[in-house]
Short mmCIF file of C-alpha atoms and ligand atoms in Angstrom, two decimals:
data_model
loop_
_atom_site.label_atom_id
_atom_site.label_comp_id
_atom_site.label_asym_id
_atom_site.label_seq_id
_atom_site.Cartn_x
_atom_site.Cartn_y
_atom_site.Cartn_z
CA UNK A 26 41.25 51.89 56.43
CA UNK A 27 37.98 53.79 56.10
CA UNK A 28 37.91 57.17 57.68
CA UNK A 29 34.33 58.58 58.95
CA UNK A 30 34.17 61.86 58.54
CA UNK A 31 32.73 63.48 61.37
CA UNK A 32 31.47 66.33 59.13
CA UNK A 33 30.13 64.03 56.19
CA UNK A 34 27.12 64.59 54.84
CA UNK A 35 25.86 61.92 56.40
CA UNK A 36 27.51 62.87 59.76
CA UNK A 37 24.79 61.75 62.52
CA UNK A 38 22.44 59.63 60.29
CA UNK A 39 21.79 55.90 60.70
CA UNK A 40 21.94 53.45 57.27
CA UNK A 41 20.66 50.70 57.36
CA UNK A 42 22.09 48.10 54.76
CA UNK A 43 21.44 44.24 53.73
CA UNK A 44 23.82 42.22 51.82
CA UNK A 45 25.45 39.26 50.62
CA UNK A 46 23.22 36.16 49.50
CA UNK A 47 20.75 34.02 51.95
CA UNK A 48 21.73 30.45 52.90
CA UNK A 49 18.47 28.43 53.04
CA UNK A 50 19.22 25.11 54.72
CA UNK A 51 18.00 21.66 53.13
CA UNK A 52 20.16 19.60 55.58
CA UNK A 53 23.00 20.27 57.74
CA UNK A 54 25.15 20.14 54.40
CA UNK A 55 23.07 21.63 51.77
CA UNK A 56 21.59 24.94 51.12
CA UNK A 57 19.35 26.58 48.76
CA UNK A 58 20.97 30.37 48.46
CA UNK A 59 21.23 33.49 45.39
CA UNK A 60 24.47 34.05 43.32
CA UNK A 61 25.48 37.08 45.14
CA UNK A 62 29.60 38.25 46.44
CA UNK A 63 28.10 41.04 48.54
CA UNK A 64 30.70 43.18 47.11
CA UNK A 65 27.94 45.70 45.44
CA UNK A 66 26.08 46.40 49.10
CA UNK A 67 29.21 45.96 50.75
CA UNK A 68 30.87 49.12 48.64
CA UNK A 69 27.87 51.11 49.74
CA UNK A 70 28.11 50.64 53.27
CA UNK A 71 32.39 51.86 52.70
CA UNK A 72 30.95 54.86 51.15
CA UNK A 73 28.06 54.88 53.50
CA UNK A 74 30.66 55.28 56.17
CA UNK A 75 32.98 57.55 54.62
CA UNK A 76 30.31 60.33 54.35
CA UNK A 77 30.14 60.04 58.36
CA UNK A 78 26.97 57.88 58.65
CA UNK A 79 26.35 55.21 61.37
CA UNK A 80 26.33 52.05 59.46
CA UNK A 81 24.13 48.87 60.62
CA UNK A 82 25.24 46.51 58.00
CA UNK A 83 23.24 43.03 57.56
CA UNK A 84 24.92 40.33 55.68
CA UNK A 85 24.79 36.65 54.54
CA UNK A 86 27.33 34.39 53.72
CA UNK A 87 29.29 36.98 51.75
CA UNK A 88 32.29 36.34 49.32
CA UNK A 89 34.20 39.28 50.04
CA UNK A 90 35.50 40.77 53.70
CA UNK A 91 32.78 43.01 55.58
CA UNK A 92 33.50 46.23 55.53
CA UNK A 93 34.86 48.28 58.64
CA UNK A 94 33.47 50.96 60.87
CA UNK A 95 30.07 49.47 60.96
CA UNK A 96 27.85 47.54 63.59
CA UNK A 97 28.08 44.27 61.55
CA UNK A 98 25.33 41.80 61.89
CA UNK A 99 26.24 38.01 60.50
CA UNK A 100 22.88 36.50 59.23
CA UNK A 101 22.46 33.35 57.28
CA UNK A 102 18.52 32.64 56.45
CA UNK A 103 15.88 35.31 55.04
CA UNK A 104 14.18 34.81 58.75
CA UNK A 105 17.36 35.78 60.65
CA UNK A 106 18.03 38.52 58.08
CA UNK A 107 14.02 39.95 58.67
CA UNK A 108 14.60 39.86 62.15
CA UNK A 109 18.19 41.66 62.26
CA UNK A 110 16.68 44.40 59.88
CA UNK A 111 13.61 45.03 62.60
CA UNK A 112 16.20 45.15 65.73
CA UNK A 113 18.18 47.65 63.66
CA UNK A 114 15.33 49.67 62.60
CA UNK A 115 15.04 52.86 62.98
CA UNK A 116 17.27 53.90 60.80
CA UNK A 117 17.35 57.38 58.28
CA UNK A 118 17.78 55.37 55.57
CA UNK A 119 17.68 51.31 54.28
CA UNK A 120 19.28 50.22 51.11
CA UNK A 121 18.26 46.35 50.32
CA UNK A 122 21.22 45.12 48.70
CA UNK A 123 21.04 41.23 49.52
CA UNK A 124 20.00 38.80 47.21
CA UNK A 125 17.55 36.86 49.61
CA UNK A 126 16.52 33.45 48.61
CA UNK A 127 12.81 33.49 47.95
CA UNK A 128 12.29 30.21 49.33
CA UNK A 129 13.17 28.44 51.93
CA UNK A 130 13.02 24.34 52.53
CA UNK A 131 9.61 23.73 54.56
CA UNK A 132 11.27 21.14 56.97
CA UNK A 133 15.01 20.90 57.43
CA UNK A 134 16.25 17.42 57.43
CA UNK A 135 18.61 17.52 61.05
CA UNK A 136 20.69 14.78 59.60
CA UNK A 137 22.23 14.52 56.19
CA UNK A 138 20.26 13.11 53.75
CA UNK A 139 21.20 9.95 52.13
CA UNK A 140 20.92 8.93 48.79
CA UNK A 141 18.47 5.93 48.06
CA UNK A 142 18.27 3.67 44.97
CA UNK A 143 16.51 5.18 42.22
CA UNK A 144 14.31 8.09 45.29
CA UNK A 145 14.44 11.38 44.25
CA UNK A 146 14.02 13.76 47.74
CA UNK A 147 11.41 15.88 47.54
CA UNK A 148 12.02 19.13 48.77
CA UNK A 149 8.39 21.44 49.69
CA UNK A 150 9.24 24.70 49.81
CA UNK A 151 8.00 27.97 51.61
CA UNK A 152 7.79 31.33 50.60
CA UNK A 153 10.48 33.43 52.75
CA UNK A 154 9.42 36.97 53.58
CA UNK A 155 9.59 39.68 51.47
CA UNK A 156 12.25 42.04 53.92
CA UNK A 157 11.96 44.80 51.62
CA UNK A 158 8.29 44.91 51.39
CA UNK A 159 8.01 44.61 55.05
CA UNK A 160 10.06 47.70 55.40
CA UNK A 161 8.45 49.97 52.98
CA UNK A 162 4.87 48.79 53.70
CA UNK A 163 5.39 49.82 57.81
CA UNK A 164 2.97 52.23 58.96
CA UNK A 165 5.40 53.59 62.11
CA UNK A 166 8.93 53.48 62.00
CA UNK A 167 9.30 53.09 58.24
CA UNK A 168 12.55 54.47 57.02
CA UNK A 169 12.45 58.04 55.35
CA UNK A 170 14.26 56.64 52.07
CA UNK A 171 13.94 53.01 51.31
CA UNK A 172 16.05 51.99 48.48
CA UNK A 173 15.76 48.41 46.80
CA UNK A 174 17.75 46.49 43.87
CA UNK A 175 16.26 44.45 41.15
CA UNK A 176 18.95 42.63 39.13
CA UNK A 177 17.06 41.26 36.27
CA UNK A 178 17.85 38.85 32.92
CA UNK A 179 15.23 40.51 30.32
CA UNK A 180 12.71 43.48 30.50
CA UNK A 181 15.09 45.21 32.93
CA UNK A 182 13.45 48.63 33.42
CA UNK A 183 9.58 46.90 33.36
CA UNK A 184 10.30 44.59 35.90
CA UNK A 185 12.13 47.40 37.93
CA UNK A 186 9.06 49.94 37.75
CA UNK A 187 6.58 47.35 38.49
CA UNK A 188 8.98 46.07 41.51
CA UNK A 189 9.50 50.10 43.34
CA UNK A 190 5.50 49.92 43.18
CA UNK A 191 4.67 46.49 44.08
CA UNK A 192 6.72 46.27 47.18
CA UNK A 193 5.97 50.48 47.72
CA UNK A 194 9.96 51.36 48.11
CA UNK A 195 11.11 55.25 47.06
CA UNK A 196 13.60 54.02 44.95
CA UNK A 197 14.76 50.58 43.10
CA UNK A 198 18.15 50.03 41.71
CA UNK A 199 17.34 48.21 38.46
CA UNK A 200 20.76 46.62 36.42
CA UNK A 201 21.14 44.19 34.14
CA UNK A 202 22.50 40.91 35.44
CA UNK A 203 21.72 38.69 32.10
CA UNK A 204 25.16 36.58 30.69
CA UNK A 205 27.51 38.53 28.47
CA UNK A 206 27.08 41.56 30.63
CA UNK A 207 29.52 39.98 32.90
CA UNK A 208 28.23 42.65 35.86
CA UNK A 209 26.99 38.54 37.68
CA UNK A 210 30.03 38.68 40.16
CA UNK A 211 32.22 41.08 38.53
CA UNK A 212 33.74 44.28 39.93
CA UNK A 213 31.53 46.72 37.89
CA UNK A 214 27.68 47.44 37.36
CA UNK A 215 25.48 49.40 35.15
CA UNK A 216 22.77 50.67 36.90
CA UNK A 217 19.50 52.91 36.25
CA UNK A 218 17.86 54.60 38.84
CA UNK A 219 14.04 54.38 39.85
CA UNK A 220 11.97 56.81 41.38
CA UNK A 221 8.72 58.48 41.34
CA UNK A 222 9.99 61.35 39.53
CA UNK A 223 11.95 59.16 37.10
CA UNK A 224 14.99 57.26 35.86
CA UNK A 225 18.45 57.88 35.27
CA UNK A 226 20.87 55.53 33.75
CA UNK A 227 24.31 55.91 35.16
CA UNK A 228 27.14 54.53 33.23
CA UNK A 229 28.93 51.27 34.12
CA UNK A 230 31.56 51.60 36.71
CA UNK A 231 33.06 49.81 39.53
CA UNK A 232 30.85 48.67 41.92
CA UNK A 233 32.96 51.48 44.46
CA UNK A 234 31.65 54.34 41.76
CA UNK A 235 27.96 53.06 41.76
CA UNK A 236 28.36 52.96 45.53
CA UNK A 237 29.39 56.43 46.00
CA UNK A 238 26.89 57.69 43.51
CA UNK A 239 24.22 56.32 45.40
CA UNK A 240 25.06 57.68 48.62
CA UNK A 241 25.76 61.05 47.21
CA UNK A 242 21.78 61.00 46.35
CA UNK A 243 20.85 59.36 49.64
CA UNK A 244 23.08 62.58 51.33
CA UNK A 245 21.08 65.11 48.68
CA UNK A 246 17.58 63.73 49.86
CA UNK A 247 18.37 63.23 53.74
CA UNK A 248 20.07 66.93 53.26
N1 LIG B 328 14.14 41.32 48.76
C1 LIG B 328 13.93 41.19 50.12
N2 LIG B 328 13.41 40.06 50.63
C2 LIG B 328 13.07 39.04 49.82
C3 LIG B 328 13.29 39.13 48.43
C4 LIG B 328 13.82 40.30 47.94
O1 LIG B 328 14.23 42.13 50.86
N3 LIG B 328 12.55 37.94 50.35
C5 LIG B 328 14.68 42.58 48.23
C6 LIG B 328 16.06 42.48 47.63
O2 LIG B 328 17.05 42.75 48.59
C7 LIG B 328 16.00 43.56 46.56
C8 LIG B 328 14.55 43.59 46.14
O3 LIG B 328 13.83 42.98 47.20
O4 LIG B 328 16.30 44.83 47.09
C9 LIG B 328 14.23 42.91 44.86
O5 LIG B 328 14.63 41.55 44.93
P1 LIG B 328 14.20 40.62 43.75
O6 LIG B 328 14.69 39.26 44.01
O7 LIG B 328 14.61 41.29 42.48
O8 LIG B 328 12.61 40.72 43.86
P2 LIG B 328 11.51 39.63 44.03
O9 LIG B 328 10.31 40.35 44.55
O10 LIG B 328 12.00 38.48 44.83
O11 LIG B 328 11.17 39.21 42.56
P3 LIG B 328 11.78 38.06 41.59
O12 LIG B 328 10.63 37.15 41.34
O13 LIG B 328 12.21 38.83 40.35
O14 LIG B 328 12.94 37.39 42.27
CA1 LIG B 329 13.86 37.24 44.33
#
């Protein structure tokens, strides 16, 4: 059970929240989609909603439950996740937690595709759009605090930095998804924070602990 607390922090604000992986259909039985269990945005929106905030929480296919208390929107393609995020918007603040698949399968096959002797398919693809981007790039209705993730193999904090200013987000959640780290669908994550006015590397912890962290510091700024 997850109690709201009427006199949370957060108390009156709207968060906006994607997560969970995209499906990106090749045929009615295939997909293209991101490892992702959702449980990392999914522990944000429980402590999202625990410090009182209004929660509109946008997920793909997600490995584990959805969490309660929130206006839950089910989503399966980058499209349908774009569009969701717009109806939701405005909102206080977004956190982009979904792994979106960056492409999507140009045409959909509507009937399973069959193997053929020796014929490789081939699948053209199409860019999907950037949601994130979208959001931090709007001129009117852009949220006050737009937080993204970048979970990266190698040059962890470059690729973060250049990510928060490419897609012109406040903040980027950078952590370290490469093998042996074992954060790739586990329960904890080691994450640095991004911002204009600098970084901070918190220490690993379940994803619950990262979750609460985060919203503390979304509470401190929306304060
Ligand atoms: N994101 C998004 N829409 C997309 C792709 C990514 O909203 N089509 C968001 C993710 O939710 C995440 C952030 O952008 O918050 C970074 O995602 P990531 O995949 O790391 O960034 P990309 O720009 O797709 O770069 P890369 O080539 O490293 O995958
Ligand atoms: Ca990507």
């Amino acid at each position: 059970i997850t109690a709201r607390l009427a006199d949370g922090p957060l108390a009156g604000r709207h968060l906006l929240i994607t997560s969970g992986p995209t499906h990106e259909p090749i045929d009615p039985v295939r997909y293209i989609a991101n490892r992702s269990s959702g449980a990392q945005g999914t522990a944000i929106a429980r402590a999202a909603v625990r410090a009182g905030a209004q929660v509109t929480f946008v997920t793909g296919p997600a490995d584990v439950p959805p969490p309660e208390g929130v206006t839950l929107v089910r989503v399966e393609t980058a499209r349908q996740m774009l569009d969701a995020v717009e109806a939701a918007l405005p909102a206080d603040a977004a956190v982009f937690a979904a792994a979106v698949a960056d492409w999507r399968v140009l045409s959909e096959a509507g009937r399973k595709m069959k193997k053929q002797d020796g014929a490789l398919p081939q699948l053209e693809l199409a860019e999907n759009p950037d949601i994130l981007a979208t959001v931090s790039q709007k001129t009117e209705g852009r949220p006050g605090l737009v937080v993204g993730f970048a979970a990266e193999t190698h040059d962890v904090l470059d690729n973060a930095r250049a990510k928060r200013l490419r897609k012109g987000c406040d903040w980027i959640v950078a952590n370290d998804v490469s093998e042996g780290t074992g954060i790739m669908g586990g329960t904890e994550n080691a994450v640095t924070l991004v911002t204009s006015e600098g970084e901070e590397s918190w220490p690993r912890a379940s994803k619950d602990v990262v979750a609460e962290q985060l919203i503390d510091r979304i509470a401190e700024v929306l304060a």
